Amino acid sequence: MSKVDVVLGLQWGDEGKGKVVDVLTPNYKVIARFQGGPNAGHSLVFDGDGFVLHTVPSGIFRPDSVNIIGNGVVIDPVILQDEIEAIEAKGMDITGKLLISKKAHLILPTHRMLDAASESAKGKGKIGSTLKGIGPTYMDKTGRNGLRVGDILSPAFIQRYEALKYKHFGLLSQYKFPFDITEYEIKWFQAVENMKRFTFIDSEFTVNRYLDADAPILAEGAQGSMLDIDFGTYPFVTSSNTMTAGVCTGLGVAPSRVGKVMGIFKAYCTRVGSGPFPTELFDATGERLRSIGREYGATTGRPRRCGWLDLVALKYAVMVNGVNELIMMKADVMNDFDTIRIATAYKIDGTVTQDFPFECPDNVEPVYTDFPGWKEDITKVRRYEDFPEAFKNYIAFIEKETGCPVKIISVGPDRSEIVIR
Ligand code: GDP
Ligand code: IMO
Ligand code: MG
């Protein structure tokens, strides 16, 4: 019987999940998002064209794939509609290819305002949210006030929308945050209407029945493990479980039906927004990673903070996710580097630790191991054997430290720029 394989980010997001899911989709019948929402920006590059997906699973461009937005996801109908229009402008009709869980929660225009108000009130201590309304929507979900996709079909939908909206108005007045949702609200209701052309499903039945029929499923994570609500660098995290466990609650599959867990990491680290980042570089090397790696947010355009690969955080993520296979992205960005560093421990107040701490203080000092750069263009390599020795040694070190094989190595943004071992 088939299982749900998982692709998820092991760092602070933007590891390259979209690209890898697009590459792996031909091996699967169903691609499913299980958490997060339009805070995600997953880039796909093929046929000389680039796409950024926020809510729609990254399997959408492959023929015959079924794409599910699971119950764990939060949806802004306006952003979803823009995305669908951009996809269909390519000449595809995705009406039958996209299934949406009735139990996924809706991001209301006022959720976006609450996100902005909360961030503004935090001042310097802000999370650096993408301002898509993610936190307030998940708060209403756990607070048992939320509106779900299935509610769209209820005669009481408008009434329930208005009740929640006025509750939010009350909260916004406490923040003394000026806002105007008039225009967005009109677009929102039009987009809600447009959503009705898609099939609303109980994803738990759909997913389990596909598995019963031996159809393999790939679950596509959003964000990364270090942004997980429980295990990330709280409070500088997102509001969902970004890890393997989130697949179970976000789709309705039992842990026994989860198969391979593929963890993605960049050969260096990036982070957008605030919060701890022990290996962050504030020098010319950090700038070099940002410019060669084009490290600017796919959703917000913000410059990403850049630094060396952090094995303390990576090993932690491998552990909490039960990763079986690693996927390494963007090593090509460091093709010209003389020396490449990997943090293998942290020194905190004189004590060396390999365990990711409860809180990362400002004075955490990474302990580095240095590797000679491979100084060769690896973007054209398609077989593992053809990689330079220095690069293979670097990979072997990561495998030894994490106890996980690196099975896929991405050497450029395009769908074709990949080495599968
Ligand atoms: P995601 O959120 O995990 O899907 O990642 P993003 O799409 O936000 O960010 C990854 C960025 O790196 C995108 O611009 C990709 O096109 C690009 N990318 C993906 N893989 C590679 C790679 O192996 N090398 C290079 N140079 N760029 C890559
Ligand atoms: P993908 O799926 C990188 C970050 C934000 C902020 C924090 C909370 O493309 O990897 P939120 O809007 O969720 O309340 O923001 O999380 N963040 C991401 N960073 N990639 C993402 O998604 C992210 N989604 C949220 O920058 O620091
Ligand atoms: Mg992204």
Short mmCIF file of C-alpha atoms and ligand atoms in Angstrom, two decimals:
data_model
loop_
_atom_site.label_atom_id
_atom_site.label_comp_id
_atom_site.label_asym_id
_atom_site.label_seq_id
_atom_site.Cartn_x
_atom_site.Cartn_y
_atom_site.Cartn_z
CA MET A 1 0.00 0.00 0.00
CA SER A 2 1.22 3.49 -0.78
CA LYS A 3 2.26 5.97 1.84
CA VAL A 4 2.51 9.72 2.16
CA ASP A 5 6.09 10.82 1.50
CA VAL A 6 7.04 14.21 2.85
CA VAL A 7 9.21 17.07 1.59
CA LEU A 8 9.85 19.74 4.17
CA GLY A 9 12.25 22.56 4.97
CA LEU A 10 14.81 22.02 7.74
CA GLN A 11 15.94 25.61 8.19
CA TRP A 12 14.06 28.94 8.31
CA GLY A 13 12.11 28.45 5.08
CA ASP A 14 12.96 29.15 1.42
CA GLU A 15 15.14 26.05 1.16
CA GLY A 16 13.82 25.29 -2.33
CA LYS A 17 10.79 23.14 -1.51
CA GLY A 18 8.82 24.33 -4.56
CA LYS A 19 11.55 23.31 -6.99
CA VAL A 20 12.03 19.88 -5.44
CA VAL A 21 8.30 19.13 -5.28
CA ASP A 22 8.00 20.08 -8.95
CA VAL A 23 10.91 17.74 -9.79
CA LEU A 24 9.47 14.84 -7.75
CA THR A 25 5.82 15.19 -8.84
CA PRO A 26 6.06 12.74 -11.78
CA ASN A 27 6.60 9.98 -9.15
CA TYR A 28 3.35 10.80 -7.34
CA LYS A 29 -0.37 10.92 -8.05
CA VAL A 30 -1.24 13.50 -5.42
CA ILE A 31 0.62 16.55 -4.09
CA ALA A 32 -0.79 18.03 -0.89
CA ARG A 33 -0.07 21.12 1.16
CA PHE A 34 -0.72 20.45 4.87
CA GLN A 35 -0.03 23.73 6.71
CA GLY A 36 0.80 27.38 6.33
CA GLY A 37 -0.78 29.66 3.81
CA PRO A 38 0.19 32.56 1.57
CA ASN A 39 3.12 33.39 3.84
CA ALA A 40 4.81 30.71 1.71
CA GLY A 41 6.43 31.56 -1.61
CA HIS A 42 7.56 28.50 -3.55
CA SER A 43 9.50 29.20 -6.75
CA LEU A 44 9.45 26.94 -9.80
CA VAL A 45 11.57 27.47 -12.90
CA PHE A 46 11.06 25.55 -16.14
CA ASP A 47 10.86 26.16 -19.89
CA GLY A 48 12.49 29.54 -19.38
CA ASP A 49 9.64 30.66 -17.14
CA GLY A 50 9.44 31.32 -13.41
CA PHE A 51 6.47 30.93 -11.07
CA VAL A 52 5.88 31.65 -7.41
CA LEU A 53 3.16 29.61 -5.70
CA HIS A 54 1.75 30.61 -2.32
CA THR A 55 -1.24 28.36 -1.63
CA VAL A 56 -1.45 25.99 -4.60
CA PRO A 57 0.75 22.86 -4.29
CA SER A 58 3.86 22.82 -6.46
CA GLY A 59 2.68 19.77 -8.42
CA ILE A 60 0.12 21.84 -10.31
CA PHE A 61 2.11 22.22 -13.55
CA ARG A 62 2.60 18.50 -14.15
CA PRO A 63 -0.02 16.68 -16.21
CA ASP A 64 -2.24 14.16 -14.38
CA SER A 65 -1.29 15.35 -10.90
CA VAL A 66 -4.01 15.91 -8.31
CA ASN A 67 -3.26 18.85 -6.01
CA ILE A 68 -4.83 19.12 -2.58
CA ILE A 69 -4.96 22.08 -0.22
CA GLY A 70 -5.36 20.26 3.10
CA ASN A 71 -7.31 21.14 6.23
CA GLY A 72 -4.18 22.42 7.98
CA VAL A 73 -3.75 25.24 5.46
CA VAL A 74 -5.16 28.76 5.82
CA ILE A 75 -6.44 30.37 2.62
CA ASP A 76 -6.79 33.96 1.50
CA PRO A 77 -9.28 33.66 -1.39
CA VAL A 78 -7.89 36.81 -3.08
CA ILE A 79 -4.32 35.51 -3.14
CA LEU A 80 -5.53 32.08 -4.23
CA GLN A 81 -7.47 33.59 -7.11
CA ASP A 82 -4.50 35.69 -8.30
CA GLU A 83 -2.39 32.56 -8.23
CA ILE A 84 -4.93 30.52 -10.17
CA GLU A 85 -5.23 33.25 -12.78
CA ALA A 86 -1.44 33.33 -13.21
CA ILE A 87 -1.33 29.54 -13.65
CA GLU A 88 -4.26 29.46 -16.07
CA ALA A 89 -2.70 32.29 -18.09
CA LYS A 90 -0.25 29.57 -19.16
CA GLY A 91 -3.12 27.91 -20.99
CA MET A 92 -4.03 25.32 -18.34
CA ASP A 93 -7.46 24.79 -16.82
CA ILE A 94 -6.89 23.56 -13.26
CA THR A 95 -10.56 23.24 -12.23
CA GLY A 96 -10.33 19.45 -11.98
CA LYS A 97 -6.75 19.34 -10.71
CA LEU A 98 -7.14 21.36 -7.53
CA LEU A 99 -9.12 20.04 -4.55
CA ILE A 100 -9.67 22.16 -1.45
CA SER A 101 -10.40 20.84 2.02
CA LYS A 102 -13.68 22.05 3.52
CA LYS A 103 -11.87 22.19 6.84
CA ALA A 104 -9.17 24.64 5.71
CA HIS A 105 -9.63 27.99 7.44
CA LEU A 106 -10.26 31.27 5.66
CA ILE A 107 -8.08 34.33 6.13
CA LEU A 108 -10.48 37.28 6.41
CA PRO A 109 -9.52 40.82 5.36
CA THR A 110 -9.61 41.75 9.06
CA HIS A 111 -7.13 38.95 9.89
CA ARG A 112 -4.62 40.77 7.69
CA MET A 113 -5.33 44.02 9.53
CA LEU A 114 -4.91 42.30 12.90
CA ASP A 115 -1.55 40.90 11.76
CA ALA A 116 -0.41 44.40 10.78
CA ALA A 117 -1.76 45.95 13.99
CA SER A 118 -0.08 43.34 16.18
CA GLU A 119 3.27 43.75 14.42
CA SER A 120 3.07 47.53 14.60
CA ALA A 121 2.30 47.37 18.34
CA LYS A 122 5.36 45.15 18.91
CA GLY A 123 7.65 47.83 17.46
CA LYS A 124 11.29 46.67 17.57
CA GLY A 125 10.23 43.29 18.95
CA LYS A 126 8.16 42.47 15.86
CA ILE A 127 8.22 38.94 14.44
CA GLY A 128 8.74 40.20 10.89
CA SER A 129 5.52 38.51 9.78
CA THR A 130 4.69 38.40 6.09
CA LEU A 131 1.51 40.32 7.08
CA LYS A 132 -0.74 37.82 5.31
CA GLY A 133 -2.93 37.32 8.38
CA ILE A 134 -1.49 33.90 9.23
CA GLY A 135 -1.15 34.29 13.02
CA PRO A 136 -4.62 35.82 13.62
CA THR A 137 -6.28 33.16 11.43
CA TYR A 138 -4.68 30.27 13.32
CA MET A 139 -5.59 32.05 16.58
CA ASP A 140 -9.24 32.06 15.50
CA LYS A 141 -8.93 28.39 14.51
CA THR A 142 -7.66 27.29 17.93
CA GLY A 143 -9.95 29.82 19.62
CA ARG A 144 -12.85 28.10 17.81
CA ASN A 145 -14.07 31.23 16.07
CA GLY A 146 -12.78 30.59 12.55
CA LEU A 147 -14.58 30.34 9.24
CA ARG A 148 -13.81 27.32 7.09
CA VAL A 149 -13.97 26.70 3.35
CA GLY A 150 -17.00 24.44 3.83
CA ASP A 151 -18.84 27.35 5.48
CA ILE A 152 -18.82 29.21 2.16
CA LEU A 153 -21.71 26.98 1.06
CA SER A 154 -23.79 27.67 4.17
CA PRO A 155 -26.74 30.11 3.94
CA ALA A 156 -25.45 31.64 7.16
CA PHE A 157 -22.00 32.39 5.68
CA ILE A 158 -22.40 36.17 5.36
CA GLN A 159 -23.89 36.40 8.83
CA ARG A 160 -21.00 34.45 10.33
CA TYR A 161 -18.49 36.50 8.36
CA GLU A 162 -20.00 39.75 9.65
CA ALA A 163 -20.03 38.49 13.26
CA LEU A 164 -16.33 37.61 13.09
CA LYS A 165 -15.51 40.85 11.27
CA TYR A 166 -17.13 42.96 13.99
CA LYS A 167 -15.32 40.98 16.66
CA HIS A 168 -12.10 41.87 14.83
CA PHE A 169 -13.14 45.54 14.60
CA GLY A 170 -13.37 45.52 18.39
CA LEU A 171 -9.84 44.13 18.68
CA LEU A 172 -8.51 46.58 16.11
CA SER A 173 -9.96 49.52 18.01
CA GLN A 174 -7.96 48.43 21.06
CA TYR A 175 -4.81 48.56 18.97
CA LYS A 176 -5.86 52.03 17.76
CA PHE A 177 -4.72 50.84 14.33
CA PRO A 178 -6.17 52.78 11.39
CA PHE A 179 -7.39 50.51 8.60
CA ASP A 180 -9.76 50.31 5.66
CA ILE A 181 -10.87 46.96 4.25
CA THR A 182 -13.56 48.28 1.86
CA GLU A 183 -11.74 47.51 -1.38
CA TYR A 184 -10.17 44.26 -0.23
CA GLU A 185 -13.49 43.04 1.10
CA ILE A 186 -15.15 43.45 -2.32
CA LYS A 187 -12.35 41.46 -3.95
CA TRP A 188 -12.52 38.91 -1.15
CA PHE A 189 -16.20 38.12 -1.73
CA GLN A 190 -15.66 37.89 -5.49
CA ALA A 191 -12.78 35.49 -4.89
CA VAL A 192 -14.88 33.42 -2.47
CA GLU A 193 -17.51 33.13 -5.22
CA ASN A 194 -14.82 32.00 -7.69
CA MET A 195 -13.58 29.33 -5.31
CA LYS A 196 -16.88 27.51 -5.77
CA ARG A 197 -15.78 26.14 -9.15
CA PHE A 198 -13.34 23.88 -7.32
CA THR A 199 -14.33 20.72 -5.51
CA PHE A 200 -14.42 21.10 -1.75
CA ILE A 201 -13.38 17.83 -0.12
CA ASP A 202 -12.95 16.17 3.23
CA SER A 203 -9.23 15.73 2.60
CA GLU A 204 -8.93 12.97 5.21
CA PHE A 205 -11.21 10.70 3.13
CA THR A 206 -9.65 11.70 -0.19
CA VAL A 207 -6.10 11.17 0.98
CA ASN A 208 -6.75 7.83 2.70
CA ARG A 209 -8.73 6.51 -0.27
CA TYR A 210 -5.94 7.40 -2.67
CA LEU A 211 -3.54 5.50 -0.42
CA ASP A 212 -5.92 2.51 -0.27
CA ALA A 213 -5.93 2.54 -4.08
CA ASP A 214 -2.12 2.47 -4.02
CA ALA A 215 -1.71 6.01 -5.35
CA PRO A 216 1.44 7.61 -3.89
CA ILE A 217 1.10 11.00 -2.22
CA LEU A 218 3.70 13.69 -1.65
CA ALA A 219 3.10 16.16 1.19
CA GLU A 220 4.67 19.57 0.56
CA GLY A 221 5.75 21.50 3.62
CA ALA A 222 5.78 25.26 3.87
CA GLN A 223 8.17 27.39 5.96
CA GLY A 224 10.83 25.38 7.79
CA SER A 225 11.41 23.47 11.02
CA MET A 226 13.13 26.39 12.74
CA LEU A 227 9.89 28.37 12.18
CA ASP A 228 7.73 25.62 13.71
CA ILE A 229 5.31 26.89 16.37
CA ASP A 230 6.54 24.32 18.92
CA PHE A 231 10.17 23.64 18.00
CA GLY A 232 11.24 26.79 16.17
CA THR A 233 12.91 29.85 17.64
CA TYR A 234 9.75 30.93 19.52
CA PRO A 235 8.27 33.54 19.46
CA PHE A 236 10.00 34.31 16.15
CA VAL A 237 8.14 31.55 14.32
CA THR A 238 5.06 31.02 12.22
CA SER A 239 1.76 29.79 13.69
CA SER A 240 1.64 26.19 12.44
CA ASN A 241 3.46 22.89 12.84
CA THR A 242 5.80 22.89 9.88
CA MET A 243 7.21 19.47 10.70
CA THR A 244 6.34 15.85 9.83
CA ALA A 245 3.76 15.67 12.61
CA GLY A 246 1.90 18.49 10.84
CA VAL A 247 1.30 16.17 7.89
CA CYS A 248 -0.90 13.95 10.07
CA THR A 249 -3.02 16.75 11.50
CA GLY A 250 -2.98 18.84 8.33
CA LEU A 251 -4.23 16.12 5.99
CA GLY A 252 -5.88 13.53 8.19
CA VAL A 253 -3.42 10.67 7.81
CA ALA A 254 -2.16 8.45 10.59
CA PRO A 255 1.57 8.39 11.47
CA SER A 256 1.66 4.75 10.30
CA ARG A 257 0.79 5.95 6.79
CA VAL A 258 3.72 8.37 6.57
CA GLY A 259 6.53 6.99 4.38
CA LYS A 260 9.78 8.68 3.47
CA VAL A 261 10.63 12.01 5.09
CA MET A 262 12.81 14.09 2.81
CA GLY A 263 14.37 17.10 4.50
CA ILE A 264 15.60 20.02 2.40
CA PHE A 265 18.41 22.35 3.35
CA LYS A 266 20.47 24.99 1.63
CA ALA A 267 24.25 24.55 1.67
CA TYR A 268 24.20 27.77 3.69
CA CYS A 269 21.43 29.37 5.79
CA THR A 270 18.98 32.18 5.27
CA ARG A 271 16.26 33.74 7.34
CA VAL A 272 13.69 36.49 6.63
CA GLY A 273 12.15 38.43 9.49
CA SER A 274 13.41 38.73 13.07
CA GLY A 275 14.78 36.14 15.46
CA PRO A 276 17.91 34.18 16.35
CA PHE A 277 20.29 33.15 13.57
CA PRO A 278 23.59 32.06 15.18
CA THR A 279 25.63 31.71 11.95
CA GLU A 280 24.42 34.96 10.38
CA LEU A 281 27.10 36.89 8.49
CA PHE A 282 27.12 40.68 8.55
CA ASP A 283 30.14 40.99 6.29
CA ALA A 284 31.00 40.84 2.59
CA THR A 285 30.59 37.03 2.57
CA GLY A 286 26.97 37.38 3.73
CA GLU A 287 26.41 39.98 1.01
CA ARG A 288 28.00 37.63 -1.53
CA LEU A 289 25.64 34.79 -0.57
CA ARG A 290 22.69 37.17 -0.87
CA SER A 291 23.66 38.54 -4.27
CA ILE A 292 24.81 35.29 -5.95
CA GLY A 293 21.98 33.30 -4.33
CA ARG A 294 19.42 36.02 -5.15
CA GLU A 295 18.27 35.86 -1.58
CA TYR A 296 15.24 38.11 -1.65
CA GLY A 297 11.84 36.95 -0.35
CA ALA A 298 9.57 35.26 -2.92
CA THR A 299 6.51 36.59 -1.06
CA THR A 300 7.60 39.95 0.33
CA GLY A 301 10.74 40.83 -1.66
CA ARG A 302 12.61 41.49 1.60
CA PRO A 303 16.37 40.81 1.56
CA ARG A 304 17.06 37.51 3.33
CA ARG A 305 19.61 37.36 6.12
CA CYS A 306 22.44 34.99 5.10
CA GLY A 307 25.00 32.88 6.95
CA TRP A 308 26.93 29.61 7.05
CA LEU A 309 25.36 26.17 7.28
CA ASP A 310 24.38 25.40 10.87
CA LEU A 311 24.60 21.71 11.78
CA VAL A 312 23.35 22.29 15.33
CA ALA A 313 20.03 23.51 13.95
CA LEU A 314 20.06 21.01 11.07
CA LYS A 315 20.60 17.98 13.32
CA TYR A 316 17.83 19.21 15.59
CA ALA A 317 15.48 19.45 12.60
CA VAL A 318 16.52 15.99 11.37
CA MET A 319 15.67 14.61 14.81
CA VAL A 320 12.23 16.19 15.33
CA ASN A 321 11.14 15.34 11.79
CA GLY A 322 12.54 11.81 11.58
CA VAL A 323 14.26 12.69 8.30
CA ASN A 324 15.40 9.66 6.27
CA GLU A 325 16.87 11.46 3.29
CA LEU A 326 18.43 14.86 2.81
CA ILE A 327 18.14 17.13 -0.20
CA MET A 328 20.83 19.78 -0.57
CA MET A 329 20.12 23.00 -2.46
CA LYS A 330 22.10 25.92 -3.82
CA ALA A 331 25.68 24.73 -3.23
CA ASP A 332 26.32 26.23 -6.70
CA VAL A 333 26.06 29.67 -5.07
CA MET A 334 29.43 28.96 -3.40
CA ASN A 335 31.22 27.73 -6.57
CA ASP A 336 33.85 30.48 -6.28
CA PHE A 337 34.35 30.46 -2.52
CA ASP A 338 37.91 29.71 -1.28
CA THR A 339 36.72 28.46 2.10
CA ILE A 340 33.34 27.18 3.19
CA ARG A 341 32.42 26.99 6.86
CA ILE A 342 30.01 24.70 8.71
CA ALA A 343 28.98 25.31 12.32
CA THR A 344 29.17 22.06 14.29
CA ALA A 345 28.54 23.38 17.81
CA TYR A 346 27.65 26.53 19.75
CA LYS A 347 29.72 28.11 22.50
CA ILE A 348 27.42 29.81 25.01
CA ASP A 349 29.00 31.55 28.01
CA GLY A 350 32.09 29.37 27.63
CA THR A 351 30.17 26.08 27.39
CA VAL A 352 30.19 24.15 24.13
CA THR A 353 26.95 22.43 23.15
CA GLN A 354 25.62 20.56 20.16
CA ASP A 355 22.01 20.75 21.35
CA PHE A 356 19.88 23.54 19.98
CA PRO A 357 19.14 25.66 23.08
CA PHE A 358 15.76 26.70 24.54
CA GLU A 359 16.66 30.28 23.71
CA CYS A 360 19.55 31.41 21.54
CA PRO A 361 21.22 34.27 23.39
CA ASP A 362 22.84 37.10 21.41
CA ASN A 363 26.31 35.95 22.49
CA VAL A 364 26.10 32.45 21.01
CA GLU A 365 29.36 31.76 19.19
CA PRO A 366 29.28 29.12 16.46
CA VAL A 367 32.18 26.64 16.44
CA TYR A 368 33.20 26.17 12.81
CA THR A 369 34.87 23.48 10.74
CA ASP A 370 36.40 24.87 7.54
CA PHE A 371 36.38 23.20 4.16
CA PRO A 372 38.33 24.14 1.04
CA GLY A 373 36.01 25.38 -1.71
CA TRP A 374 35.61 23.22 -4.83
CA LYS A 375 36.25 26.25 -7.06
CA GLU A 376 34.46 24.73 -10.02
CA ASP A 377 31.13 25.36 -11.72
CA ILE A 378 28.87 22.49 -10.62
CA THR A 379 25.70 23.76 -12.33
CA LYS A 380 26.21 21.54 -15.39
CA VAL A 381 26.87 18.36 -13.41
CA ARG A 382 24.09 15.72 -13.70
CA ARG A 383 25.81 12.63 -12.23
CA TYR A 384 27.11 12.42 -8.67
CA GLU A 385 30.40 10.85 -9.83
CA ASP A 386 31.16 14.00 -11.81
CA PHE A 387 31.19 16.34 -8.82
CA PRO A 388 34.62 17.64 -7.73
CA GLU A 389 36.23 15.66 -4.89
CA ALA A 390 36.21 18.68 -2.54
CA PHE A 391 32.45 18.94 -2.97
CA LYS A 392 31.95 15.21 -2.35
CA ASN A 393 34.01 15.49 0.84
CA TYR A 394 31.84 18.37 2.00
CA ILE A 395 28.69 16.28 1.40
CA ALA A 396 30.22 13.24 3.14
CA PHE A 397 30.89 15.36 6.24
CA ILE A 398 27.25 16.49 6.39
CA GLU A 399 26.07 12.88 5.94
CA LYS A 400 28.32 11.66 8.74
CA GLU A 401 27.23 14.41 11.14
CA THR A 402 23.50 14.07 10.47
CA GLY A 403 23.41 10.30 9.94
CA CYS A 404 21.33 10.85 6.80
CA PRO A 405 22.23 10.29 3.16
CA VAL A 406 22.12 13.28 0.81
CA LYS A 407 20.04 11.78 -2.00
CA ILE A 408 19.31 14.81 -4.15
CA ILE A 409 21.58 17.74 -4.93
CA SER A 410 20.16 20.79 -6.66
CA VAL A 411 22.70 22.80 -8.64
CA GLY A 412 20.57 25.63 -10.04
CA PRO A 413 17.02 27.02 -9.99
CA ASP A 414 15.78 25.24 -13.12
CA ARG A 415 13.83 21.98 -13.00
CA SER A 416 16.62 20.31 -15.00
CA GLU A 417 19.47 21.41 -12.71
CA ILE A 418 19.41 18.45 -10.38
CA VAL A 419 21.46 15.39 -9.46
CA ILE A 420 19.60 12.38 -8.06
CA ARG A 421 21.77 9.65 -6.55
P1 GDP B 1 10.81 27.51 -1.03
O1 GDP B 1 10.00 28.52 -0.29
O2 GDP B 1 11.42 26.50 -0.12
O3 GDP B 1 10.08 26.86 -2.16
O4 GDP B 1 12.05 28.32 -1.67
P2 GDP B 1 11.96 29.73 -2.43
O5 GDP B 1 11.36 29.51 -3.75
O6 GDP B 1 11.35 30.76 -1.55
O7 GDP B 1 13.48 30.12 -2.52
C1 GDP B 1 14.39 29.32 -3.20
C2 GDP B 1 15.09 30.18 -4.28
O8 GDP B 1 16.24 29.53 -4.75
C3 GDP B 1 14.21 30.37 -5.51
O9 GDP B 1 14.52 31.60 -6.09
C4 GDP B 1 14.66 29.22 -6.43
O10 GDP B 1 14.43 29.49 -7.80
C5 GDP B 1 16.13 29.18 -6.13
N1 GDP B 1 16.76 27.85 -6.22
C6 GDP B 1 16.23 26.64 -5.92
N2 GDP B 1 17.17 25.67 -6.01
C7 GDP B 1 18.32 26.28 -6.37
C8 GDP B 1 19.64 25.82 -6.59
O11 GDP B 1 19.98 24.65 -6.44
N3 GDP B 1 20.57 26.76 -6.95
C9 GDP B 1 20.25 28.08 -7.09
N4 GDP B 1 21.23 28.91 -7.44
N5 GDP B 1 19.01 28.55 -6.89
C10 GDP B 1 18.04 27.67 -6.51
P1 IMO B 2 8.29 29.30 2.52
O1 IMO B 2 7.22 28.24 2.48
C1 IMO B 2 10.61 32.09 4.91
C2 IMO B 2 8.64 33.88 8.37
C3 IMO B 2 8.37 35.36 8.31
C4 IMO B 2 8.42 35.71 9.79
C5 IMO B 2 7.81 34.49 10.46
C6 IMO B 2 6.32 34.64 10.77
O2 IMO B 2 8.40 30.12 1.30
O3 IMO B 2 9.58 28.70 2.98
P2 IMO B 2 4.08 34.70 9.35
O4 IMO B 2 3.70 35.50 8.15
O5 IMO B 2 4.03 33.23 9.14
O6 IMO B 2 3.34 35.12 10.57
O7 IMO B 2 5.62 35.09 9.62
O8 IMO B 2 7.98 33.42 9.54
N1 IMO B 2 8.09 33.11 7.23
C7 IMO B 2 8.84 32.61 6.24
N2 IMO B 2 10.16 32.74 5.99
N3 IMO B 2 9.85 31.33 4.10
C8 IMO B 2 8.54 31.17 4.36
O9 IMO B 2 7.77 30.31 3.67
C9 IMO B 2 7.96 31.86 5.44
N4 IMO B 2 6.71 31.96 5.95
C10 IMO B 2 6.81 32.71 7.05
O10 IMO B 2 9.34 36.03 7.57
O11 IMO B 2 9.76 35.78 10.21
MG MG B 3 9.84 30.60 -0.08
#
